[in-house]
Amino acid sequence: MLSGALNAAVAAGHLGTNPCRGLRLPRWQRRETVFLTEAEFATLLNAVTGYWRPFVEFLVASGARWSKATALRPGDVDLDQGTVRIVRAWKVVDGGVKLGPPKSNNSVRTINVAGSVLDKLDCSGDWLFRNRAGDYVRA
């Protein structure tokens, strides 16, 4: 991007040469991301009250982002197959939140979640994860 801007400056006569010409950026090494170690996860679970424990376990087991996990409905869960369908997400719009499709088509997906995690979910309400008043979970 910088080289392209400097090329435009050369073409416009603002620079004699592009100082980026011939330079190569070092290769970036992608590293595996580790979200939580087992010890960190155990510490987190010990700090969470019983009501929120299934939600926290789901977040960690599924890797789902907050905006997608809190937008799940019971119908998105297939207990027999051990899957959860991610098809919507909360978005901040004009100072409020709005439910809609995820940002990208790749975000719409079916994920496998351990039965031991799914068995703890309450699939009886309008939302898979609810606050104590029965409404969707807000940040």
Short mmCIF file of C-alpha atoms in Angstrom, two decimals:
data_model
loop_
_atom_site.label_atom_id
_atom_site.label_comp_id
_atom_site.label_asym_id
_atom_site.label_seq_id
_atom_site.Cartn_x
_atom_site.Cartn_y
_atom_site.Cartn_z
CA MET A 1 0.00 0.00 0.00
CA LEU A 2 2.78 2.44 0.92
CA SER A 3 4.75 1.52 -2.18
CA GLY A 4 1.68 2.12 -4.34
CA ALA A 5 1.15 5.56 -2.82
CA LEU A 6 4.81 6.45 -3.37
CA ASN A 7 4.59 5.22 -6.99
CA ALA A 8 1.70 7.65 -7.47
CA ALA A 9 3.82 10.45 -5.96
CA VAL A 10 6.65 9.62 -8.41
CA ALA A 11 4.19 9.62 -11.34
CA ALA A 12 2.83 13.00 -10.24
CA GLY A 13 6.35 14.44 -10.04
CA HIS A 14 6.37 14.90 -6.25
CA LEU A 15 9.21 12.37 -5.75
CA GLY A 16 12.15 11.42 -7.93
CA THR A 17 12.12 7.77 -6.93
CA ASN A 18 10.13 5.42 -4.77
CA PRO A 19 12.18 4.67 -1.63
CA CYS A 20 10.23 1.41 -1.21
CA ARG A 21 11.26 0.10 -4.63
CA GLY A 22 13.09 -3.21 -4.33
CA LEU A 23 12.40 -3.64 -0.62
CA ARG A 24 10.93 -6.91 0.59
CA LEU A 25 9.04 -7.15 3.85
CA PRO A 26 10.07 -9.99 6.16
CA ARG A 27 7.79 -12.99 6.03
CA TRP A 28 5.30 -13.10 8.85
CA GLN A 29 5.24 -16.37 10.76
CA ARG A 30 1.73 -17.41 11.71
CA ARG A 31 1.56 -18.91 15.18
CA GLU A 32 -1.11 -21.15 16.59
CA THR A 33 -3.43 -19.26 18.90
CA VAL A 34 -4.07 -20.83 22.28
CA PHE A 35 -7.20 -19.41 23.87
CA LEU A 36 -6.95 -20.91 27.34
CA THR A 37 -4.72 -23.48 28.95
CA GLU A 38 -6.43 -26.25 30.92
CA ALA A 39 -5.39 -24.54 34.17
CA GLU A 40 -6.80 -21.18 33.01
CA PHE A 41 -10.05 -22.86 31.97
CA ALA A 42 -10.33 -24.55 35.39
CA THR A 43 -9.73 -21.20 37.10
CA LEU A 44 -12.41 -19.58 34.94
CA LEU A 45 -14.96 -22.33 35.66
CA ASN A 46 -14.29 -22.11 39.39
CA ALA A 47 -15.05 -18.38 39.27
CA VAL A 48 -18.35 -18.78 37.39
CA THR A 49 -21.64 -19.33 39.19
CA GLY A 50 -23.70 -22.41 38.37
CA TYR A 51 -26.23 -20.48 36.27
CA TRP A 52 -23.59 -19.23 33.81
CA ARG A 53 -21.42 -22.34 33.78
CA PRO A 54 -23.08 -24.03 30.73
CA PHE A 55 -22.68 -20.76 28.78
CA VAL A 56 -18.97 -20.47 29.61
CA GLU A 57 -18.38 -24.16 28.85
CA PHE A 58 -20.14 -23.73 25.49
CA LEU A 59 -18.06 -20.66 24.59
CA VAL A 60 -14.82 -22.51 25.29
CA ALA A 61 -15.86 -25.84 23.74
CA SER A 62 -17.30 -24.31 20.57
CA GLY A 63 -14.98 -21.38 19.98
CA ALA A 64 -18.08 -19.34 19.11
CA ARG A 65 -17.83 -15.60 19.53
CA TRP A 66 -20.03 -13.82 22.05
CA SER A 67 -22.21 -12.15 19.39
CA LYS A 68 -22.94 -15.49 17.74
CA ALA A 69 -23.35 -17.61 20.89
CA THR A 70 -25.82 -15.17 22.44
CA ALA A 71 -27.84 -15.15 19.19
CA LEU A 72 -28.41 -18.92 19.28
CA ARG A 73 -31.90 -20.32 19.59
CA PRO A 74 -32.74 -23.83 20.82
CA GLY A 75 -33.60 -24.89 17.26
CA ASP A 76 -29.98 -24.28 16.26
CA VAL A 77 -28.91 -27.22 18.46
CA ASP A 78 -29.09 -30.81 17.21
CA LEU A 79 -28.53 -32.95 20.30
CA ASP A 80 -28.66 -36.21 18.30
CA GLN A 81 -25.92 -35.10 15.91
CA GLY A 82 -23.92 -33.15 18.51
CA THR A 83 -23.94 -30.02 16.39
CA VAL A 84 -24.86 -26.36 16.65
CA ARG A 85 -25.73 -24.23 13.63
CA ILE A 86 -24.34 -20.68 13.62
CA VAL A 87 -26.66 -18.62 11.40
CA ARG A 88 -27.05 -15.23 13.10
CA ALA A 89 -25.19 -12.70 15.21
CA TRP A 90 -25.83 -9.53 17.17
CA LYS A 91 -24.52 -6.33 15.58
CA VAL A 92 -24.17 -2.86 17.05
CA VAL A 93 -26.28 -0.47 14.97
CA ASP A 94 -26.94 3.19 15.79
CA GLY A 95 -26.11 2.74 19.46
CA GLY A 96 -28.30 -0.35 19.83
CA VAL A 97 -28.09 -4.00 18.86
CA LYS A 98 -29.72 -5.74 15.93
CA LEU A 99 -29.96 -9.42 15.08
CA GLY A 100 -28.81 -10.38 11.60
CA PRO A 101 -26.66 -12.77 9.61
CA PRO A 102 -22.97 -13.08 10.51
CA LYS A 103 -20.54 -10.73 8.75
CA SER A 104 -19.30 -13.26 6.20
CA ASN A 105 -20.67 -16.31 4.46
CA ASN A 106 -17.88 -18.37 6.05
CA SER A 107 -19.27 -17.48 9.47
CA VAL A 108 -22.48 -19.40 8.72
CA ARG A 109 -21.55 -22.92 9.72
CA THR A 110 -22.38 -26.05 11.67
CA ILE A 111 -19.98 -26.83 14.50
CA ASN A 112 -19.47 -30.01 16.48
CA VAL A 113 -19.77 -29.62 20.23
CA ALA A 114 -19.12 -32.32 22.80
CA GLY A 115 -22.23 -34.06 24.06
CA SER A 116 -21.09 -33.45 27.64
CA VAL A 117 -21.40 -29.71 26.94
CA LEU A 118 -24.66 -29.90 24.97
CA ASP A 119 -26.31 -32.05 27.65
CA LYS A 120 -26.04 -29.14 30.10
CA LEU A 121 -27.93 -26.69 27.86
CA ASP A 122 -31.52 -25.65 28.55
CA CYS A 123 -33.22 -25.75 25.15
CA SER A 124 -36.67 -24.73 26.42
CA GLY A 125 -36.75 -20.95 25.95
CA ASP A 126 -36.70 -18.48 23.07
CA TRP A 127 -32.92 -18.11 23.38
CA LEU A 128 -30.39 -20.84 24.03
CA PHE A 129 -28.60 -18.61 26.54
CA ARG A 130 -30.76 -16.30 28.60
CA ASN A 131 -30.21 -13.83 31.38
CA ARG A 132 -32.09 -14.46 34.60
CA ALA A 133 -35.06 -12.47 33.27
CA GLY A 134 -35.36 -14.88 30.32
CA ASP A 135 -34.13 -12.44 27.67
CA TYR A 136 -31.07 -12.84 25.46
CA VAL A 137 -27.67 -12.33 27.10
CA ARG A 138 -26.21 -8.85 26.68
CA ALA A 139 -22.58 -7.90 27.10
#
